[in-house]
Amino acid sequence: MDDMLKEFVVEALDLATNVEEHLLSLERNPGDMNTLNAVFRSFHTIKGGAGFMNLSAMVSACHLTENLFDALRTGQVPVTPEAIEAALEASGFVADQLTALNNGTEPDKLSTMPKSLEKMLTDAIEMKGVSKKPAAAKARPADTPKPVEKAAPPAAKKENDGELDWEAYFRAVTPPGTLPEAESEAAEEEEVHAAAPTQREETEAVKSSLSGAEIKQNAPAKEESIRIDAVKLNVLLEVAGESVQAANQAAVLLEKLSQFKFDGQAAPLMSALTETLTRASRYSTELQRATLATRMQPVGRLFQKFPRLIRELARDLGKEVDLNIAGAETEVDRVVVDSLYDPLVHMLRNALDHGIETAEERINANKAPRATISLKAWQEASSVMIEVTDDGKGMDAQRLRDKAISKGLINAHDARTDDEAFQLVFLPGFSTKEVASSVSGRGVGMDVVKTAVERHRGAIRIASQLGTGTTFLIRLPIELSIVPTMLVRTDGASLALPMATVQRVVELPETFESVGGQPVLRDLGRPLPVKSLGKILGYTPASERVGIVIAAPSPYILSVDAVDGTADLVIKPLTCISTPGITGTARSAEGELVLVISLSFLIDGCKTRERITA
């Protein structure tokens, strides 16, 4: 793909995504002229670029949709569900074409516009009779000016005398808002003959303005951003991380060196070296943070893809559902944003298919016939929390246990608590549906969700109340490369625990109380089980007299030999091997190799039991 086509595809994909959001908003507020005009401009912009790239099928779809929205915004055609559906189909077709181009398909290999789409758009445009009255347009204030189509310069329309439409050309190259809008269509119809001389005069004035110095004040605004290849950005982040590590190691060496006494000319040199290394360390840290900031993106970029998915799936399942989105401005690493789409799709589809009842079932349960699914994001310390909540029928913990046992996924002594029973839905091959459908029931979706979350050092938990609803809570690190950790030691090995799970450090006694054969220590009045980190990971514990209280749904104490302090570590993921409980490696300031413990492993209680699969 050449650079010009690549640039067009990237920008057009953003526009296509925004179009879907605007269309769903328009479905709820048919009289919103700002949204009507925004959709019209988006299709017009995509059409102009597609025409320049000779993408005929995309041009045809955008042109028909543009005609439809021209009729909608002028009140010739009302905003109906059929018109919205036709526009959504057109938007989907355009997005599919752009995605195919982005995936390497040659422009001449793209599919043509389906006849069914052409018919949908044409039928929506050619509505006749009473339905053609501008019902939605009545909501528009009488003094609202009618936005005019800004023609692209290469496709400037021609007037009756064969000359270019200089006014359209001028408006196309002028930043929005710097010129008064054209008169409304009604006024144009009433004054078309009387205005002809005025139009000629205006055309001459526009020609003169285009050739004069006045155009300088309307020059395009200075670019505030540039596009950078993700690979180049990752390389920059890698270099920035290594520079921080090198600066930290140099600081440790300098500290050891300062223990010696330097006389004469060596003393000022040591002082200057200390100052220089301090400055270099500060700048390398700032460089790393600035580089990380360039990878941060709002989750709204991901969330805006889901309203249409919910709308169409709810229609297919015959259910009435609203999707509420909050916290779309919360920022997270772009790698997380890109990889969370499939997991969230599985969660939303499961909520619709398993959790949400039909309107009749909800009425019988004294609920509102229209259900609600909430998708929310917020920042908590160094983590991003993403929550998916529905007000459906909730989960039956006992039914989940019985189903898992019948499928041979667990034995009768596992998943004793409700929280453990809810986690069974993440087992491969687990499903409560007797017959698989096109939506769910094959027992793979939720396993994909947990795998994707844990791949990015995250954790997922479930809370549910039978008859009330279910909540899925995902915790992810804001930054994938740098993790605030507590450094601990067991059997001589250096390990790092994510600070997101560490509550406090306590001193352990030589003997413990025992409950069911499990050592227990009272912390702040509550009995907590004590687990040996060295024993869990296969080390030989020596004298574990330090305990770390772990914040988990079922809190516990992790015993270690010693705590070496805290550090922000640059994590390198394990790619060639998979070790239970270990998510990656890092280098300490002293240059020592550190194994980083998985966040989900700690939250799950450091369980290493292998899952039984069907």
XYZ file of C-alpha atoms in Angstrom:
614
model
C 0.000 0.000 0.000
C 1.447 3.355 -0.982
C 1.732 6.149 1.575
C -1.132 8.219 0.182
C -3.579 5.302 0.214
C -2.420 4.288 3.704
C -3.031 7.803 5.014
C -6.505 7.833 3.466
C -7.407 4.450 4.976
C -6.310 5.461 8.497
C -8.282 8.712 8.442
C -11.331 7.185 6.733
C -11.499 4.367 9.294
C -11.703 6.951 12.080
C -14.509 8.715 10.229
C -16.375 5.446 9.591
C -16.217 4.532 13.280
C -17.533 7.950 14.286
C -20.321 7.637 11.721
C -21.724 4.549 13.461
C -21.720 6.380 16.785
C -23.511 9.360 15.229
C -26.117 7.128 13.551
C -27.010 5.385 16.790
C -27.261 8.768 18.487
C -29.477 9.985 15.642
C -31.758 6.995 16.106
C -32.456 8.222 19.649
C -32.686 11.926 18.677
C -34.042 12.171 15.104
C -34.225 15.960 15.232
C -30.547 16.532 16.005
C -29.374 18.625 13.057
C -25.771 18.716 14.260
C -25.576 14.930 14.081
C -27.276 14.863 10.673
C -24.754 17.333 9.331
C -21.839 15.474 10.926
C -22.832 12.215 9.206
C -23.288 14.019 5.899
C -19.834 15.599 6.148
C -18.192 12.276 7.067
C -19.590 10.445 4.047
C -18.783 13.425 1.847
C -15.169 13.452 3.063
C -14.744 9.701 2.572
C -16.276 9.942 -0.888
C -13.832 12.669 -1.905
C -10.809 10.647 -0.812
C -12.178 7.413 -2.298
C -12.755 9.162 -5.612
C -9.187 10.393 -5.650
C -8.023 6.794 -4.994
C -10.346 5.378 -7.686
C -12.297 3.254 -5.211
C -15.510 3.143 -7.225
C -17.602 0.887 -4.962
C -16.875 3.075 -1.931
C -17.650 6.215 -3.916
C -21.029 4.780 -5.006
C -22.008 3.791 -1.447
C -20.928 7.155 -0.013
C -22.652 9.077 -2.814
C -26.017 7.379 -2.246
C -25.717 7.799 1.527
C -24.745 11.424 1.033
C -27.899 11.927 -1.068
C -29.971 10.284 1.656
C -28.615 12.585 4.353
C -28.985 15.609 2.156
C -32.676 14.716 1.948
C -32.837 14.041 5.695
C -31.249 17.305 6.762
C -33.416 19.373 4.403
C -36.581 17.678 5.654
C -37.496 16.075 2.316
C -37.326 12.662 3.982
C -38.009 11.946 7.689
C -35.506 10.198 9.906
C -36.986 6.703 10.068
C -35.613 3.387 11.371
C -35.333 2.282 7.725
C -33.165 5.279 6.871
C -30.912 4.649 9.895
C -30.645 0.961 9.022
C -29.697 1.770 5.423
C -27.039 4.233 6.596
C -25.644 1.701 9.068
C -25.392 -0.895 6.300
C -23.576 1.628 4.117
C -21.255 2.514 6.978
C -20.531 -1.173 7.546
C -19.792 -1.715 3.860
C -17.401 1.245 3.781
C -15.691 0.050 6.985
C -15.287 -3.458 5.518
C -13.707 -2.029 2.371
C -11.330 0.123 4.409
C -10.418 -2.814 6.655
C -9.686 -4.952 3.605
C -7.387 -2.235 2.257
C -5.713 -1.934 5.639
C -5.096 -5.703 5.614
C -3.295 -5.518 2.280
C -6.054 -6.119 -0.279
C -5.350 -4.404 -3.592
C -7.878 -1.675 -4.531
C -8.843 -3.469 -7.762
C -9.624 -6.652 -5.767
C -12.281 -5.028 -3.577
C -15.879 -6.208 -3.843
C -18.529 -4.169 -5.603
C -21.403 -2.519 -3.786
C -24.145 -5.099 -3.075
C -27.418 -4.599 -4.948
C -29.283 -5.022 -1.668
C -27.444 -2.029 -0.177
C -28.141 0.078 -3.244
C -31.831 -0.830 -3.000
C -31.983 -0.008 0.733
C -30.470 3.429 0.179
C -32.609 4.154 -2.895
C -35.812 3.108 -1.108
C -34.934 5.326 1.848
C -34.311 8.286 -0.460
C -37.473 7.828 -2.588
C -40.065 7.831 0.170
C -43.302 9.386 -1.121
C -46.587 10.690 0.257
C -47.181 11.898 3.778
C -44.081 10.134 5.131
C -42.008 12.505 3.029
C -43.050 15.437 5.242
C -40.102 16.649 7.328
C -41.278 15.355 10.705
C -37.838 15.498 12.271
C -37.127 18.861 10.705
C -39.868 20.507 12.774
C -37.645 20.124 15.789
C -35.078 22.341 14.083
C -35.236 26.011 15.069
C -36.544 28.211 12.284
C -33.420 30.337 12.291
C -30.998 27.380 11.986
C -29.041 27.864 8.756
C -28.873 24.957 6.344
C -25.315 23.659 6.075
C -24.120 23.495 2.528
C -22.170 20.741 0.867
C -18.501 21.595 0.565
C -17.336 20.114 -2.704
C -13.812 18.765 -2.929
C -11.573 20.911 -5.143
C -10.936 18.208 -7.803
C -14.671 17.598 -8.129
C -15.883 21.207 -8.196
C -19.316 21.422 -9.806
C -19.892 23.378 -13.010
C -22.393 26.144 -13.470
C -24.790 26.377 -16.380
C -22.324 28.429 -18.421
C -19.682 25.696 -18.160
C -17.433 27.504 -15.672
C -16.269 26.044 -12.393
C -18.424 26.710 -9.345
C -15.939 29.098 -7.777
C -18.020 29.597 -4.652
C -18.000 25.855 -3.883
C -14.284 25.749 -4.644
C -13.608 28.670 -2.293
C -15.685 27.167 0.522
C -13.910 23.805 0.098
C -10.467 25.306 0.738
C -11.594 27.625 3.542
C -11.516 26.395 7.187
C -15.037 25.792 8.590
C -16.586 28.681 10.454
C -14.653 31.451 8.691
C -17.376 32.167 6.124
C -21.111 32.773 6.619
C -23.209 29.791 5.610
C -25.255 29.895 2.437
C -28.919 30.846 2.589
C -31.478 28.213 3.500
C -32.990 26.061 0.803
C -36.414 27.610 1.286
C -35.033 31.074 0.693
C -33.197 29.854 -2.381
C -36.387 28.417 -3.867
C -38.272 31.676 -3.323
C -35.537 33.935 -4.709
C -33.863 31.767 -7.330
C -34.638 34.088 -10.238
C -34.067 37.335 -8.412
C -30.780 36.106 -6.998
C -29.185 35.197 -10.319
C -27.417 38.559 -10.855
C -26.258 38.502 -7.225
C -24.758 35.016 -7.704
C -22.755 36.204 -10.691
C -21.483 39.161 -8.697
C -20.567 36.830 -5.825
C -18.766 34.493 -8.229
C -16.656 37.366 -9.520
C -15.908 38.420 -5.937
C -14.852 34.886 -5.047
C -12.561 34.712 -8.102
C -10.996 37.997 -7.100
C -10.613 36.841 -3.477
C -8.937 33.608 -4.542
C -6.313 35.492 -6.517
C -5.803 38.212 -3.902
C -3.863 38.421 -0.682
C -7.015 38.082 1.438
C -6.820 34.298 1.198
C -3.719 34.309 3.435
C -5.764 34.939 6.541
C -7.748 31.781 5.813
C -4.699 29.553 5.441
C -5.055 26.027 6.881
C -4.324 25.728 10.574
C -0.951 24.409 11.629
C -0.842 20.637 12.172
C -0.904 19.777 15.878
C -0.147 16.063 15.513
C 1.639 13.559 13.314
C 1.245 9.819 12.732
C 4.088 7.553 13.801
C 4.510 3.905 12.912
C 3.826 1.734 15.971
C 6.996 -0.306 15.393
C 9.147 2.830 15.567
C 7.371 3.865 18.754
C 8.015 0.471 20.342
C 11.702 0.706 19.470
C 11.861 4.148 21.059
C 10.186 2.825 24.201
C 12.637 -0.078 24.343
C 15.613 2.275 24.090
C 14.140 4.606 26.717
C 13.626 1.683 29.104
C 17.187 0.447 28.655
C 18.523 3.953 29.272
C 16.678 4.071 32.603
C 18.090 0.690 33.564
C 21.615 1.810 32.658
C 21.206 5.042 34.640
C 19.961 3.113 37.694
C 22.874 0.677 37.536
C 25.320 3.573 37.172
C 23.790 5.187 40.266
C 24.292 1.983 42.263
C 27.917 1.720 41.125
C 28.518 5.357 42.040
C 27.050 4.785 45.485
C 29.450 1.876 46.036
C 32.318 3.960 44.692
C 31.538 6.825 47.050
C 32.346 4.566 50.006
C 36.028 5.001 49.152
C 37.921 8.141 50.084
C 39.074 10.371 47.229
C 41.669 13.100 47.827
C 43.196 15.825 45.730
C 41.909 16.255 42.189
C 39.737 13.113 42.452
C 37.341 14.714 44.976
C 35.901 17.421 42.639
C 35.751 14.857 39.811
C 33.637 12.562 41.971
C 31.358 15.465 42.873
C 30.935 16.389 39.203
C 30.322 12.754 38.265
C 27.634 12.448 40.925
C 25.860 15.574 39.678
C 26.090 14.465 36.042
C 24.729 10.976 36.746
C 21.873 12.434 38.791
C 20.921 14.683 35.890
C 21.265 11.846 33.346
C 19.065 9.601 35.487
C 16.392 12.295 35.765
C 16.356 12.969 32.030
C 16.281 9.283 31.098
C 13.309 8.770 33.406
C 11.506 11.765 31.884
C 12.252 10.430 28.400
C 10.756 7.084 29.296
C 7.614 8.642 30.766
C 7.173 10.913 27.742
C 7.569 7.960 25.392
C 5.035 5.948 27.359
C 2.592 8.856 27.181
C 2.658 8.687 23.374
C 1.306 5.133 23.563
C -1.615 6.083 25.769
C -5.056 6.203 24.144
C -8.561 6.712 25.568
C -10.632 3.552 25.854
C -13.442 5.467 24.155
C -11.755 4.558 20.885
C -12.631 0.968 21.755
C -15.987 1.563 23.457
C -17.515 3.434 20.528
C -17.528 0.225 18.483
C -19.991 -1.534 20.789
C -23.329 0.370 20.599
C -24.058 -0.959 17.119
C -23.009 -4.479 18.131
C -25.443 -4.405 21.063
C -28.216 -2.932 18.910
C -27.981 -5.596 16.210
C -27.485 -8.542 18.577
C -30.393 -7.448 20.788
C -32.586 -7.249 17.692
C -31.522 -10.757 16.600
C -32.241 -12.165 20.076
C -35.558 -10.324 20.377
C -34.486 -8.419 23.499
C -34.705 -4.767 24.475
C -31.368 -3.454 25.756
C -29.681 -0.100 26.315
C -25.886 0.215 26.491
C -24.588 2.891 28.859
C -20.944 3.942 28.480
C -18.965 5.889 31.093
C -15.303 6.805 31.502
C -14.509 6.731 27.777
C -11.789 9.339 28.375
C -9.753 6.958 30.594
C -6.359 6.341 28.993
C -4.518 3.033 28.716
C -1.657 1.610 26.667
C -2.644 1.334 22.985
C -1.602 -2.328 22.945
C -4.275 -3.003 25.558
C -6.864 -0.996 23.632
C -6.182 -2.975 20.460
C -6.267 -6.379 22.165
C -9.352 -5.878 24.353
C -11.880 -5.740 21.521
C -12.435 -9.522 21.236
C -12.646 -10.111 25.029
C -15.175 -7.324 25.487
C -17.206 -8.596 22.527
C -17.391 -12.041 24.181
C -18.439 -10.492 27.487
C -21.141 -8.314 25.940
C -22.497 -11.184 23.823
C -22.620 -13.455 26.884
C -24.382 -10.756 28.890
C -27.017 -10.433 26.174
C -27.470 -14.141 25.540
C -27.073 -15.590 29.065
C -27.768 -12.712 31.425
C -30.483 -10.518 29.915
C -34.025 -11.854 29.939
C -36.714 -11.241 27.332
C -39.136 -8.368 27.910
C -41.861 -10.801 29.024
C -39.544 -12.529 31.509
C -38.460 -9.193 32.946
C -42.054 -8.020 33.369
C -42.913 -11.271 35.170
C -39.905 -10.648 37.468
C -41.156 -7.106 38.226
C -38.365 -5.517 36.192
C -38.471 -2.852 33.516
C -38.984 -4.510 30.103
C -35.916 -2.754 28.733
C -32.656 -4.063 30.180
C -29.433 -2.108 30.717
C -25.816 -3.101 30.140
C -23.191 -0.713 31.503
C -19.643 -0.436 30.197
C -17.473 1.691 32.463
C -13.764 2.495 32.800
C -11.802 4.393 35.435
C -8.283 4.713 36.801
C -7.368 3.258 40.182
C -3.775 3.806 41.349
C -1.533 2.339 38.637
C -4.338 0.246 37.125
C -7.217 0.767 34.728
C -10.506 -0.815 35.759
C -13.028 -1.876 33.108
C -16.450 -2.991 34.319
C -19.237 -4.711 32.395
C -22.512 -4.856 34.348
C -25.969 -6.100 33.399
C -29.252 -6.043 35.312
C -30.246 -9.507 34.125
C -30.989 -12.745 35.950
C -27.550 -13.230 37.518
C -25.597 -16.452 38.021
C -26.602 -19.524 40.015
C -23.404 -20.657 41.772
C -24.723 -24.152 42.536
C -25.797 -24.693 38.931
C -22.318 -23.672 37.769
C -20.716 -26.222 40.133
C -23.044 -29.014 39.034
C -22.422 -28.253 35.367
C -18.621 -28.194 35.776
C -18.679 -31.491 37.703
C -20.924 -33.154 35.106
C -18.506 -32.111 32.348
C -15.525 -33.425 34.317
C -13.918 -29.984 34.589
C -13.641 -30.082 38.401
C -14.159 -32.587 41.189
C -16.787 -32.439 43.910
C -14.422 -30.755 46.404
C -13.513 -27.773 44.185
C -15.189 -24.355 43.898
C -16.717 -24.405 47.363
C -17.358 -20.655 47.575
C -19.618 -18.667 45.255
C -16.662 -16.590 44.082
C -14.783 -19.730 43.050
C -17.921 -21.053 41.359
C -18.258 -17.888 39.268
C -14.678 -18.344 38.072
C -15.680 -21.687 36.521
C -17.095 -19.863 33.500
C -13.496 -19.191 32.432
C -12.656 -22.893 32.144
C -12.115 -24.143 28.567
C -15.135 -26.120 27.405
C -17.483 -24.756 30.084
C -20.951 -23.587 29.078
C -24.369 -23.694 30.732
C -26.155 -23.904 27.387
C -27.331 -27.308 26.261
C -27.309 -26.345 22.569
C -24.713 -24.053 21.015
C -26.017 -21.090 19.031
C -24.401 -18.554 16.728
C -23.967 -16.299 19.769
C -22.633 -18.583 22.523
C -22.652 -22.052 23.994
C -19.423 -23.597 22.742
C -17.438 -23.000 25.926
C -14.597 -21.016 24.377
C -15.573 -17.349 24.679
C -14.883 -16.667 28.354
C -11.673 -18.691 28.297
C -10.512 -16.350 25.525
C -11.413 -13.386 27.740
C -9.291 -14.527 30.688
C -6.370 -15.539 28.474
C -6.324 -12.124 26.786
C -6.520 -10.245 30.087
C -3.759 -12.283 31.723
C -1.543 -11.871 28.657
C -1.337 -8.175 29.572
C -0.674 -8.890 33.261
C -4.260 -8.195 34.205
C -6.908 -9.959 36.263
C -10.661 -10.468 35.929
C -13.226 -11.118 38.647
C -16.975 -11.809 38.675
C -19.629 -10.673 41.135
C -23.206 -11.818 40.685
C -26.494 -11.908 42.541
C -29.216 -14.267 41.405
C -32.155 -12.348 40.004
C -30.360 -8.993 40.106
C -27.458 -9.061 37.648
C -23.782 -9.762 37.054
C -20.626 -7.650 37.049
C -17.328 -8.486 35.337
C -14.399 -6.393 36.586
C -11.132 -6.280 34.636
C -7.977 -4.815 36.190
C -5.139 -3.905 33.820
C -1.873 -2.000 34.279
C -1.992 1.487 32.765
C 1.487 1.000 31.361
C 2.493 -2.411 30.084
C 6.243 -1.822 30.084
C 6.778 -0.340 33.563
C 5.257 -1.882 36.664
C 5.549 -0.568 40.255
C 6.669 -3.603 42.260
C 7.829 -4.771 45.687
C 11.108 -6.692 45.526
C 11.221 -9.778 47.740
C 13.634 -12.651 48.201
C 13.103 -16.350 48.807
C 15.744 -19.103 48.730
C 18.195 -16.529 47.349
C 15.998 -15.732 44.320
C 14.862 -12.168 43.641
C 11.137 -11.850 42.876
C 8.842 -8.868 42.211
C 5.208 -8.538 43.303
C 2.946 -5.964 41.571
C 2.203 -3.185 44.051
C -1.453 -3.248 42.960
C -1.945 -6.337 45.161
C 0.289 -5.400 48.120
C -1.521 -4.017 51.166
C 1.189 -4.027 53.814
C 4.149 -5.964 55.242
C 3.869 -7.814 58.579
C 6.282 -9.763 60.775
C 5.560 -13.475 60.999
C 5.845 -15.491 64.243
C 7.685 -18.785 64.507
C 4.467 -20.749 65.049
C 0.972 -20.259 63.638
C -2.555 -21.198 64.484
C -3.899 -23.963 62.268
C -7.323 -24.152 60.652
C -7.991 -27.268 58.619
C -4.265 -27.938 58.392
C -3.624 -24.453 56.954
C -1.437 -21.976 58.935
C -3.403 -18.880 59.859
C -2.363 -15.480 61.236
C -4.684 -12.817 62.621
C -4.215 -9.495 60.841
C -6.235 -6.513 62.074
C -8.531 -8.929 63.858
C -9.263 -11.173 60.884
C -7.754 -14.657 60.401
C -5.837 -14.897 57.128
C -4.250 -18.028 55.655
C -0.456 -17.926 55.300
C 1.041 -19.238 52.059
C 4.734 -19.744 51.320
C 5.738 -18.083 48.042
C 8.903 -20.181 47.836
C 7.031 -23.440 48.328
C 4.366 -22.499 45.761
C 6.962 -21.674 43.104
C 9.130 -24.715 43.822
C 11.921 -23.102 45.840
C 13.268 -24.355 49.173
C 12.184 -21.778 51.758
C 14.772 -20.973 54.419
C 13.489 -18.721 57.164
C 10.325 -16.977 55.991
C 9.686 -14.456 58.724
C 8.240 -11.662 56.563
C 4.610 -11.661 55.431
C 2.942 -9.581 52.724
C -0.820 -9.072 52.986
C -2.245 -9.584 49.484
C -5.357 -7.666 48.417
C -7.578 -10.257 46.734
C -11.269 -11.260 46.856
C -10.123 -13.770 49.514
C -7.198 -11.956 51.239
C -4.200 -13.954 52.454
C -0.596 -13.519 53.610
C 2.350 -14.447 51.414
C 5.465 -15.434 53.370
C 8.946 -14.599 52.004
C 12.515 -14.548 53.323
C 13.032 -10.777 53.013
C 11.765 -7.559 51.415
C 14.355 -5.573 49.434
C 12.238 -2.468 48.838
C 10.202 -1.179 45.910
C 11.087 -0.361 42.309
C 9.509 0.559 38.974
C 10.695 -2.267 36.747
C 10.817 -2.485 32.965
C 9.138 -5.823 32.296
C 10.172 -8.190 29.511
C 7.415 -10.763 28.894
C 8.168 -14.480 28.697
C 7.632 -15.454 25.074
C 9.318 -18.845 24.655
C 8.248 -20.582 27.858
C 5.214 -20.529 30.127
C 5.795 -20.805 33.872
C 2.791 -20.825 36.248
C 2.771 -17.653 38.306
C 5.542 -15.852 36.363
C 4.557 -13.143 33.891
C 7.982 -11.809 32.847
C 11.487 -10.781 33.851
C 13.265 -7.540 34.696
C 16.642 -6.207 35.823
C 17.072 -4.600 39.219
C 19.180 -1.490 39.730
C 22.058 -3.780 40.707
C 21.703 -5.641 37.409
C 20.242 -8.768 39.014
C 17.632 -10.797 37.108
C 14.202 -10.518 38.730
C 11.194 -12.778 38.091
C 7.897 -10.851 38.066
C 4.896 -12.597 39.663
C 1.622 -12.485 37.710
C -1.097 -10.183 39.018
C -3.881 -12.667 38.241
C -1.876 -15.448 39.921
C -1.752 -13.432 43.154
C -5.424 -12.452 42.975
C -6.441 -16.080 42.408
C -4.659 -17.079 45.612
C -1.462 -18.467 44.044
C -3.219 -21.594 42.811
C -1.056 -23.810 40.618
C -3.485 -26.678 40.146
C -3.752 -27.618 36.484
C -7.185 -27.235 34.980
C -8.968 -30.396 33.907
C -10.291 -30.049 30.369
C -13.015 -32.086 28.726
